[in-house]
Coordinates of C-alpha atoms and ligand atoms in Angstrom, one line a residue:
M1 CA -23.3 -19.3 3.4
A2 CA -24.9 -20.4 0.2
N3 CA -23.2 -22.5 -2.7
S4 CA -22.5 -20.0 -5.9
T5 CA -24.9 -21.7 -7.8
D6 CA -27.4 -20.9 -5.1
L7 CA -27.1 -17.3 -5.1
P8 CA -29.6 -15.2 -6.9
S9 CA -28.9 -13.2 -9.8
A10 CA -27.9 -9.6 -8.9
S11 CA -31.0 -8.1 -11.1
S12 CA -33.5 -10.5 -9.0
P13 CA -36.6 -8.5 -7.7
T14 CA -36.1 -10.3 -4.3
L15 CA -32.8 -8.3 -4.0
V16 CA -33.6 -5.0 -1.8
L17 CA -32.0 -2.4 0.0
A18 CA -32.4 -2.2 3.6
H19 CA -30.7 -1.2 7.1
P20 CA -28.5 -3.7 9.0
T21 CA -29.4 -4.8 12.5
A22 CA -26.6 -4.1 14.9
A23 CA -25.4 -7.7 14.9
E24 CA -25.5 -7.5 11.0
R25 CA -23.4 -4.3 11.1
R26 CA -20.9 -6.1 13.4
A27 CA -20.7 -9.1 11.3
T28 CA -19.9 -6.6 8.3
W29 CA -17.1 -5.2 10.2
T30 CA -15.3 -8.3 10.9
L31 CA -15.5 -8.8 7.2
N32 CA -14.4 -5.8 6.0
S33 CA -11.7 -5.0 8.6
K34 CA -9.1 -6.2 6.3
S35 CA -10.1 -3.3 3.9
W36 CA -9.9 -0.8 6.5
G37 CA -8.9 -1.9 9.9
A38 CA -5.5 -2.3 9.0
A39 CA -4.0 -0.2 11.4
L40 CA -6.0 -1.5 14.4
S41 CA -6.8 -4.9 15.8
L42 CA -10.2 -6.4 14.9
E43 CA -11.7 -5.7 18.3
D44 CA -10.4 -1.9 18.1
Y45 CA -11.7 -1.8 14.7
I46 CA -14.9 -2.6 15.4
E47 CA -14.9 -0.3 18.8
R48 CA -13.9 2.1 16.4
E49 CA -16.9 1.9 14.0
T50 CA -19.3 1.5 16.7
H51 CA -17.8 4.8 18.3
L52 CA -17.9 6.6 15.0
A53 CA -21.7 5.8 14.8
E54 CA -22.1 7.6 18.3
I55 CA -20.3 11.0 18.1
P56 CA -21.0 14.3 16.6
P57 CA -22.0 14.7 13.5
T58 CA -23.3 10.9 13.0
I59 CA -25.5 10.6 16.0
D60 CA -28.9 11.6 15.3
G61 CA -29.2 10.1 11.9
G62 CA -25.9 11.4 10.8
V63 CA -24.9 8.1 9.5
T64 CA -27.0 5.4 8.2
H65 CA -26.3 1.8 7.2
W66 CA -26.9 0.0 4.1
I67 CA -27.2 -3.3 2.9
L68 CA -28.2 -5.4 -0.2
T69 CA -29.8 -8.5 1.1
E70 CA -32.9 -10.8 0.4
S71 CA -36.3 -9.6 1.2
S72 CA -38.1 -12.8 1.8
L73 CA -35.6 -13.7 4.9
P74 CA -35.8 -11.8 8.5
P75 CA -32.9 -9.7 9.9
D76 CA -30.2 -11.1 11.5
A77 CA -31.3 -14.2 9.5
R78 CA -30.6 -13.1 5.8
P79 CA -27.3 -12.7 3.8
I80 CA -25.4 -9.3 3.5
Y81 CA -24.5 -9.2 -0.3
S82 CA -23.0 -5.7 0.0
A83 CA -23.1 -3.2 2.1
S84 CA -22.3 0.6 2.6
E85 CA -23.0 3.6 4.5
S86 CA -23.8 7.2 4.0
L87 CA -23.0 10.1 5.9
R88 CA -25.0 13.7 6.1
R89 CA -23.2 16.9 5.5
R90 CA -24.6 20.4 5.2
T91 CA -24.1 22.0 1.6
F92 CA -24.3 25.3 0.0
V93 CA -25.5 25.1 -3.5
C94 CA -25.9 28.2 -5.9
F95 CA -27.2 28.0 -9.3
P96 CA -26.9 30.8 -11.8
G97 CA -28.9 33.9 -11.4
G98 CA -30.0 32.4 -7.9
E99 CA -29.2 32.5 -4.3
V100 CA -26.8 30.3 -2.3
T101 CA -28.9 28.2 -0.4
E102 CA -28.3 25.4 2.4
G103 CA -29.2 21.8 2.0
I104 CA -27.9 18.3 2.7
T105 CA -25.6 15.7 1.0
H106 CA -24.9 12.1 1.7
G107 CA -21.6 10.8 1.3
I108 CA -21.2 7.3 1.0
G109 CA -18.3 5.2 2.4
S110 CA -17.3 1.8 2.8
V111 CA -18.9 0.1 0.0
F112 CA -18.2 -3.6 0.7
S113 CA -19.2 -6.8 -0.7
P114 CA -18.0 -10.1 1.2
P115 CA -15.5 -12.0 -0.8
A116 CA -17.5 -15.2 -1.5
Y117 CA -20.3 -12.8 -3.3
R118 CA -18.0 -10.7 -5.2
G119 CA -17.9 -10.4 -8.9
R120 CA -21.8 -11.1 -9.3
G121 CA -23.0 -7.3 -9.1
Y122 CA -24.4 -7.1 -6.2
A123 CA -22.4 -3.8 -5.4
A124 CA -23.7 -2.7 -8.5
R125 CA -27.2 -3.3 -7.9
M126 CA -26.6 -1.9 -4.2
L127 CA -25.1 1.3 -5.8
T128 CA -28.1 1.4 -8.5
L129 CA -31.0 1.5 -5.7
L130 CA -29.0 3.6 -3.5
G131 CA -28.0 6.5 -5.6
P132 CA -31.5 8.0 -6.5
V133 CA -32.8 7.1 -2.4
L134 CA -29.9 9.6 -1.2
N135 CA -31.4 12.3 -3.3
T136 CA -34.4 12.4 -0.8
W137 CA -32.9 10.4 2.2
Q138 CA -33.9 12.6 5.1
K139 CA -35.4 15.3 3.0
E140 CA -37.3 17.0 6.4
V141 CA -33.4 17.7 7.3
G142 CA -32.8 19.4 3.8
E143 CA -32.8 19.6 0.2
S144 CA -30.1 17.1 -1.6
H145 CA -28.8 18.3 -4.9
F146 CA -25.9 16.1 -5.4
S147 CA -24.3 12.7 -3.3
I148 CA -20.7 12.2 -2.8
L149 CA -18.2 9.4 -2.7
Y150 CA -14.3 8.8 -2.6
S151 CA -13.4 5.7 -5.2
D152 CA -10.4 3.7 -3.9
I153 CA -11.0 1.6 -6.9
G154 CA -10.2 4.0 -9.7
K155 CA -12.4 6.6 -11.9
K156 CA -14.2 3.6 -14.0
Y157 CA -16.6 1.8 -11.7
Y158 CA -18.4 4.6 -9.9
T159 CA -18.9 6.7 -13.0
G160 CA -20.7 3.8 -14.5
F161 CA -23.5 4.1 -11.5
G162 CA -23.7 7.8 -12.2
W163 CA -20.7 9.4 -9.9
P164 CA -17.9 10.7 -12.1
P165 CA -14.6 11.8 -10.9
F166 CA -14.1 15.2 -10.0
A167 CA -10.6 17.0 -9.1
S168 CA -8.6 14.3 -7.1
K169 CA -4.8 16.1 -7.1
H170 CA -2.7 17.0 -4.1
I171 CA 0.4 18.3 -2.6
S172 CA 2.8 16.1 -0.8
L173 CA 5.0 18.1 1.5
P174 CA 7.6 15.8 3.7
A175 CA 7.5 15.6 7.4
A176 CA 10.4 17.5 8.8
S177 CA 11.1 19.1 12.1
L178 CA 10.6 22.5 12.9
S179 CA 13.9 23.1 13.3
S180 CA 15.3 21.7 10.1
T181 CA 13.4 24.5 8.1
N182 CA 13.7 27.1 11.1
G183 CA 15.2 30.3 9.2
V184 CA 14.8 29.5 6.1
N185 CA 13.9 32.7 3.8
G186 CA 13.6 34.8 7.0
H187 CA 11.0 32.7 8.4
K188 CA 10.6 32.5 11.8
P189 CA 7.9 29.6 13.0
E190 CA 6.9 32.1 15.8
E191 CA 4.8 33.8 12.8
A192 CA 2.3 31.4 12.9
K193 CA 0.0 30.3 16.3
L194 CA -1.1 26.6 17.2
L195 CA -4.7 25.9 16.8
Y196 CA -6.3 23.9 20.0
A197 CA -9.8 22.3 19.8
D198 CA -11.3 25.4 21.7
D199 CA -10.1 27.9 18.7
L200 CA -11.7 25.5 15.8
K201 CA -15.5 26.9 16.3
E202 CA -14.8 30.6 15.8
L203 CA -12.6 29.8 12.7
C204 CA -15.2 27.3 11.4
D205 CA -17.7 29.9 11.6
L206 CA -16.0 32.2 9.5
D207 CA -15.1 30.0 7.0
E208 CA -18.6 29.3 6.7
G209 CA -19.3 32.7 5.5
Y210 CA -16.0 33.1 3.4
L211 CA -17.2 29.7 1.5
R212 CA -20.8 31.2 0.8
T213 CA -19.3 34.1 -0.7
E214 CA -17.0 32.0 -2.7
V215 CA -19.9 29.7 -3.8
A216 CA -22.0 32.7 -5.2
A217 CA -18.9 34.0 -6.8
R218 CA -17.9 31.1 -8.6
T219 CA -21.7 30.5 -10.1
K220 CA -21.4 34.5 -11.2
T221 CA -18.1 33.8 -13.4
T222 CA -18.8 30.1 -14.3
R223 CA -22.3 30.4 -14.9
K224 CA -22.6 26.7 -13.8
P225 CA -24.3 25.8 -10.6
S226 CA -21.7 25.3 -7.8
V227 CA -21.6 23.5 -4.8
A228 CA -20.0 22.7 -1.6
I229 CA -19.7 20.8 1.3
I230 CA -19.5 23.3 4.6
P231 CA -16.3 22.6 6.5
D232 CA -18.2 23.4 9.9
H233 CA -17.3 22.6 13.3
L234 CA -18.9 19.4 13.7
T235 CA -17.2 18.2 10.6
M236 CA -14.1 19.0 11.9
T237 CA -15.0 17.5 15.2
W238 CA -15.9 14.0 13.5
H239 CA -12.2 14.2 11.9
H240 CA -10.6 15.1 15.1
L241 CA -12.8 12.4 17.5
R242 CA -11.6 9.5 15.1
E243 CA -8.0 10.9 14.9
Q244 CA -7.9 10.6 18.8
F245 CA -9.6 7.0 18.7
M246 CA -6.7 6.1 16.4
C247 CA -3.6 7.7 18.5
T248 CA -5.2 6.1 21.8
K249 CA -4.8 3.1 20.4
L250 CA -1.6 3.5 18.4
F251 CA 0.0 5.4 20.9
P252 CA -1.1 3.8 24.1
T253 CA 1.3 5.7 26.5
R254 CA 1.0 9.1 24.9
A255 CA -2.0 11.8 25.2
P256 CA -3.7 12.3 21.8
P257 CA -2.5 15.4 20.0
T258 CA -4.4 18.7 20.7
I259 CA -2.8 20.4 18.1
H260 CA -5.4 20.5 15.2
G261 CA -3.8 23.5 12.9
A262 CA -2.3 26.7 12.7
I263 CA -3.0 30.3 11.7
S264 CA -0.8 32.7 10.6
S265 CA 0.0 36.2 11.6
G266 CA -1.7 39.0 10.1
A267 CA -5.0 41.2 10.4
L268 CA -8.5 39.6 10.0
G269 CA -9.1 39.4 6.3
S270 CA -5.6 38.5 5.3
R271 CA -4.5 35.5 7.6
I272 CA -4.0 31.8 6.3
W273 CA -5.0 28.9 8.7
I274 CA -4.9 25.2 8.1
I275 CA -7.0 22.8 10.2
F276 CA -5.4 19.1 10.1
S277 CA -5.9 15.5 11.3
R278 CA -3.3 12.6 11.4
V279 CA -5.0 9.7 9.6
F280 CA -3.5 6.3 9.9
Y281 CA -4.4 3.5 7.5
G282 CA -1.6 0.6 8.5
P283 CA 1.1 0.0 10.8
L284 CA 3.3 2.7 11.9
S285 CA 6.3 0.7 11.4
D286 CA 5.3 0.2 7.7
P287 CA 6.4 3.3 5.3
K288 CA 4.1 2.1 2.9
S289 CA 0.8 2.5 5.1
G290 CA 0.4 5.6 3.7
N291 CA -0.1 7.3 6.9
N292 CA -0.3 11.3 6.7
L293 CA -1.2 14.4 8.1
Y294 CA -4.0 15.8 5.9
I295 CA -4.9 19.3 5.8
L296 CA -8.7 19.2 6.1
R297 CA -9.3 22.8 5.2
L298 CA -6.8 25.5 3.9
V299 CA -8.3 29.1 4.4
A300 CA -6.3 32.2 2.5
E301 CA -9.0 34.7 4.1
D302 CA -8.1 37.3 1.4
A303 CA -9.8 35.1 -1.5
A304 CA -7.4 36.2 -4.2
A305 CA -4.2 35.1 -2.2
A306 CA -2.6 37.5 -3.8
D307 CA 1.1 36.5 -4.7
T308 CA 3.0 38.7 -2.2
E309 CA 6.2 37.9 -0.2
E310 CA 4.4 38.2 3.0
N311 CA 1.6 35.6 2.0
A312 CA 4.2 33.5 1.0
R313 CA 5.4 33.8 4.3
R314 CA 2.2 33.2 5.9
L315 CA 1.7 30.3 4.2
K316 CA 5.0 28.8 5.1
S317 CA 4.4 29.4 8.6
V318 CA 1.4 27.3 8.7
L319 CA 2.6 24.7 6.4
E320 CA 6.0 24.0 8.7
I321 CA 4.0 23.6 11.7
A322 CA 1.9 20.6 9.7
Q323 CA 5.4 19.3 8.7
G324 CA 6.5 19.2 12.2
E325 CA 3.3 17.5 13.5
A326 CA 3.8 15.1 10.8
K327 CA 7.2 14.3 12.1
E328 CA 6.2 14.4 15.6
W329 CA 3.4 11.6 15.1
G330 CA 5.6 9.5 12.6
V331 CA 3.4 9.4 9.5
G332 CA 5.0 10.1 6.1
G333 CA 4.3 13.5 5.4
V334 CA 1.7 16.3 4.6
S335 CA -1.0 16.1 2.2
V336 CA -3.1 19.1 0.9
W337 CA -5.9 18.3 -1.5
N338 CA -7.0 20.5 -4.4
V339 CA -5.0 23.5 -3.8
S340 CA -6.2 26.7 -5.6
D341 CA -3.9 27.9 -8.5
A342 CA -3.1 31.1 -6.2
V343 CA -2.1 29.1 -3.4
K344 CA 0.2 27.2 -5.7
T345 CA 2.0 30.2 -7.0
L346 CA 2.4 31.0 -3.2
L347 CA 3.8 27.9 -2.6
Q348 CA 6.2 28.1 -5.0
R349 CA 7.4 31.2 -3.3
T350 CA 7.7 29.7 -0.2
G351 CA 10.6 27.5 -1.3
L352 CA 9.3 24.5 0.6
Q353 CA 9.9 21.0 -1.2
Y354 CA 6.6 19.4 -2.2
T355 CA 5.4 17.3 -5.2
T356 CA 2.1 17.5 -6.9
V357 CA 0.4 14.1 -7.5
D358 CA -3.0 13.6 -9.7
R359 CA -4.4 10.5 -8.0
E360 CA -5.8 7.5 -10.5
S361 CA -7.0 5.0 -8.3
E362 CA -7.3 6.3 -4.6
S363 CA -9.7 8.7 -3.0
I364 CA -11.1 9.8 -6.2
A365 CA -13.9 12.6 -5.7
S366 CA -16.8 11.5 -7.1
L367 CA -20.2 13.1 -7.6
M368 CA -23.9 12.2 -8.3
W369 CA -25.6 15.4 -9.7
Y370 CA -29.5 15.4 -9.2
G371 CA -30.5 18.3 -11.3
E372 CA -30.5 18.9 -14.5
G373 CA -27.5 18.8 -17.2
R374 CA -24.8 16.3 -17.2
G375 CA -23.5 17.0 -14.0
D376 CA -20.1 16.2 -14.3
V377 CA -16.8 18.1 -13.7
E378 CA -17.1 19.8 -16.7
S379 CA -20.7 21.4 -15.9
V380 CA -20.9 21.6 -11.8
E381 CA -18.5 23.3 -10.0
W382 CA -17.0 21.8 -6.6
V383 CA -15.9 24.6 -4.5
G384 CA -13.7 23.7 -1.6
N385 CA -13.2 19.9 -2.7
E386 CA -10.7 19.2 0.0
K387 CA -10.1 16.5 2.5
Y388 CA -12.7 17.8 5.3
A389 CA -15.3 16.9 2.8
W390 CA -13.8 13.4 2.9
C391 CA -16.1 10.3 4.3
Ligands
COA1 C1 -15.4 -3.2 -4.8 C2 -16.4 -4.1 -4.5 C3 -17.4 -3.5 -3.1 C4 -17.0 -5.1 -5.4 O1 -18.0 -5.5 -5.0 P1 -18.4 -6.8 -6.1 O2 -20.2 -6.8 -5.7 O3 -17.9 -7.5 -6.5 O4 -19.2 -5.6 -7.4 P2 -19.6 -6.1 -8.6 O5 -19.7 -7.5 -9.1 O6 -20.6 -5.1 -8.8 O7 -18.5 -5.3 -9.7 C5 -17.3 -6.1 -9.7 C6 -16.2 -5.3 -10.5 O8 -16.1 -4.2 -9.3 C7 -14.5 -3.6 -10.0 N1 -13.7 -3.7 -8.9 C8 -13.7 -4.4 -8.2 N2 -12.5 -4.1 -7.2 C9 -11.7 -3.5 -7.8 C10 -10.7 -3.0 -7.7 N3 -9.8 -2.9 -6.6 N4 -10.0 -2.1 -8.8 C11 -10.9 -1.9 -9.7 N5 -12.3 -2.3 -9.8 C12 -12.6 -2.9 -9.2 C13 -14.6 -4.8 -11.2 O9 -14.8 -3.6 -12.3 C14 -15.4 -5.6 -10.9 O10 -15.3 -6.5 -12.2 P3 -15.0 -8.0 -12.5 O11 -15.2 -8.6 -11.2 O12 -15.2 -8.0 -13.7 O13 -13.4 -7.5 -12.4 C15 -15.6 -5.6 -3.7 O14 -14.8 -6.0 -4.5 C16 -15.0 -5.0 -2.4 O15 -15.7 -5.3 -1.1 N6 -13.7 -4.9 -2.3 C17 -13.0 -4.5 -0.9 C18 -13.4 -3.2 -0.2 C19 -13.2 -2.0 -1.2 O16 -12.2 -1.8 -2.0 N7 -14.5 -1.4 -1.2 C20 -14.3 -0.2 -2.5 C21 -14.3 0.9 -1.8 S1 -14.1 2.4 -2.8

């Protein structure tokens, strides 16, 4: 590694954005495992990252790895000053006066500079180059009106490069065994049904239609462009394959989880369902690891989620299953991102214990807008800003 005095200035014209080779990717994972692989051994972490690049929807170009490096040196013999990856997701976008159109977005993840190269503006240079590139990256697949990332280092850094923060709140419920909540407010757990892998495709397809309608409605009422990442079956599959990998490593004697969500009773059009995933950041024994069961997506089929006792019971019945699964898998609790006001009102009716968190430093949903206008939280509506879109 070069002496710090030999390092190029971050603004040097010889620094370029490039794609790492397999060996360079491995070298980066070896260095960044401390940041994102705390729950796993180094070997398992590298295996996970390799695996995640080979599963739907990341295979066939769904993930792109990026590095900031020296243009004059050949692959595998060049320094990696900074690294990141981008994951492609399908989107809906609606402009005032227009129809909902489908396109793509790229979500940036794993932004990392090796410790020896930090504080010299290399990540800044990489992001400055990457932002505009992602506007047209893989344009043969679809049009991209925005890119996203989830900052774990607060709201300021990425805002400086054009990714200002959007809503980053969540509801947190404790893990609880079903038996301890059974019967409260007349609820019976059998009112909800568990969701398994085979149940998800049909619900995701339905949800796509609901979300399309919501995006159009939001543009109509706010007169602003509305965007959404589509909570499609492939996206859920990505989360569940990731979860499966983690559970296989962390619970070697146990079969990986098969319960992926819950759906309430009720006729089509009135049900409430959740799709969830257990996420592990650190050792199971450490309560500070932040391991959690995340609700990837919460759907109230009746978009207004009317404030009725019946709807509250439906919501409660599915959330209790999530709490039970959180307990079962030894994670701290259940987290639901950016709950709508209507669902919040229902939640109060359920009598469930919960807290509301407005995150300031971790998983800050951030969006770079490629269209006209400021493109910040005041001028663009991000519909369905929930955990499923995380990357
Ligand atoms: C964050 C990171 C990519 C920055 O790389 P870099 O090449 O040093 O970035 P730059 O030189 O462009 O910018 C440095 C600035 O980043 C910001 N920054 C770095 N780490 C930060 C943190 N944990 N919290 C808030 N800001 C942070 C600071 O503003 C810092 O300026 P300073 O050096 O004057 O304090 C690097 O520190 C890293 O790899 N950290 C570990 C992994 C990580 O947290 N990645 C970000 C995930 S969202």
